XYZ file of C-alpha atoms in Angstrom:
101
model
C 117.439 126.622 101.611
C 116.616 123.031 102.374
C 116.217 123.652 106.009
C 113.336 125.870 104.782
C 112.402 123.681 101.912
C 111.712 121.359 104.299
C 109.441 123.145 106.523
C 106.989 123.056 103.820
C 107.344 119.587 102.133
C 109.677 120.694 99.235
C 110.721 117.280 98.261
C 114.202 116.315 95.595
C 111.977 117.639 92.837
C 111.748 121.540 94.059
C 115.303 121.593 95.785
C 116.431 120.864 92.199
C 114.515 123.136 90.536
C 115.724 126.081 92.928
C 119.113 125.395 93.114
C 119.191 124.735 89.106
C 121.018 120.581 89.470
C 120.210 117.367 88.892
C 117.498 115.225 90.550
C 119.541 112.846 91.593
C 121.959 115.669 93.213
C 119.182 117.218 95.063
C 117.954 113.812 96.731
C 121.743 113.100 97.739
C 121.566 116.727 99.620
C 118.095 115.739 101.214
C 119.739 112.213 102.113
C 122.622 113.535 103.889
C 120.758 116.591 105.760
C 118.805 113.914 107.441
C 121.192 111.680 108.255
C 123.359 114.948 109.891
C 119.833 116.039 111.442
C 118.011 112.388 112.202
C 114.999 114.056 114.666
C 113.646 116.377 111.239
C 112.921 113.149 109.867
C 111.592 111.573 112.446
C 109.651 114.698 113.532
C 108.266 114.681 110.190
C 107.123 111.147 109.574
C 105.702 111.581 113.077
C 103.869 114.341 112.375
C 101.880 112.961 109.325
C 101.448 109.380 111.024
C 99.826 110.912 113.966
C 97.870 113.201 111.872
C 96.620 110.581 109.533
C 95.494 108.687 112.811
C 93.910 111.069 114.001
C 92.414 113.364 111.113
C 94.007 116.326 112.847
C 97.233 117.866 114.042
C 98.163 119.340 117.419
C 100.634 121.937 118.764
C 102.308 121.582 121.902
C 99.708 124.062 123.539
C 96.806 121.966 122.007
C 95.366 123.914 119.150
C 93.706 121.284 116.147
C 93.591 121.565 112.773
C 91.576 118.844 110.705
C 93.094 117.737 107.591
C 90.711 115.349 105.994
C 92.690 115.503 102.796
C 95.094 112.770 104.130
C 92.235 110.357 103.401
C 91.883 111.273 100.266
C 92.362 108.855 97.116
C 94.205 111.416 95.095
C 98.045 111.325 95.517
C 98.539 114.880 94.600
C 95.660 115.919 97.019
C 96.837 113.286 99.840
C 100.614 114.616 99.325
C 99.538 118.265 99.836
C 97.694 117.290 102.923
C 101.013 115.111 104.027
C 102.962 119.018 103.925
C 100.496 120.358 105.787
C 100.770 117.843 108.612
C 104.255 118.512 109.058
C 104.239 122.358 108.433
C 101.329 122.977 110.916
C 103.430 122.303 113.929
C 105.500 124.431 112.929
C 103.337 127.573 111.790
C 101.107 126.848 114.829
C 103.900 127.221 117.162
C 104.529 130.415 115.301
C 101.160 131.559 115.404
C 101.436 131.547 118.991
C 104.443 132.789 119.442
C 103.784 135.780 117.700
C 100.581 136.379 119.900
C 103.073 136.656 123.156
C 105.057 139.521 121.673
């Protein structure tokens, strides 16, 4: 579940409310899966800084996607873009993956 969760930005809040505990619980699973699995964090953060740099993310085999949203001056709108960033790597690398088989 949180490896999933995670792919798409699900944050203390939503672990909670799927596994049906505290707040406080959920962030204390979050806290140790990264500090068992360092790079997801890392690949994460990376992902939005870069894409906030640059307005756009990239897969490994170059394909874009523009996220303007990151510049945006609404939290909940900026947050959504911040998922986005890190789940487009991701899906992207899917996407092509799925065109090779």
């Amino acid at each position: 579940m949180v490896s999933y969760g995670l792919a798409y930005g699900m944050e203390a809040y939503g672990l909670a409310q799927r596994l049906g505990i505290e707040n406080k619980e959920a962030a204390k699973i979050l806290n140790d899966y990264f500090f068992a699995f360092p790079s997801v964090k890392e690949y994460m953060d990376n992902a939005v800084n870069q894409a906030k740099e640059k307005g756009f993310t990239e897969t490994l085999f170059g394909r874009k996607r523009k996220i303007p949203e990151l510049k945006s001056s609404n939290s909940r709108v900026r947050s959504a873009a911040e998922r986005q960033a890190m789940n487009a790597g991701i899906q992207g690398l899917a996407l092509i993956y799925s065109k090779l088989l």
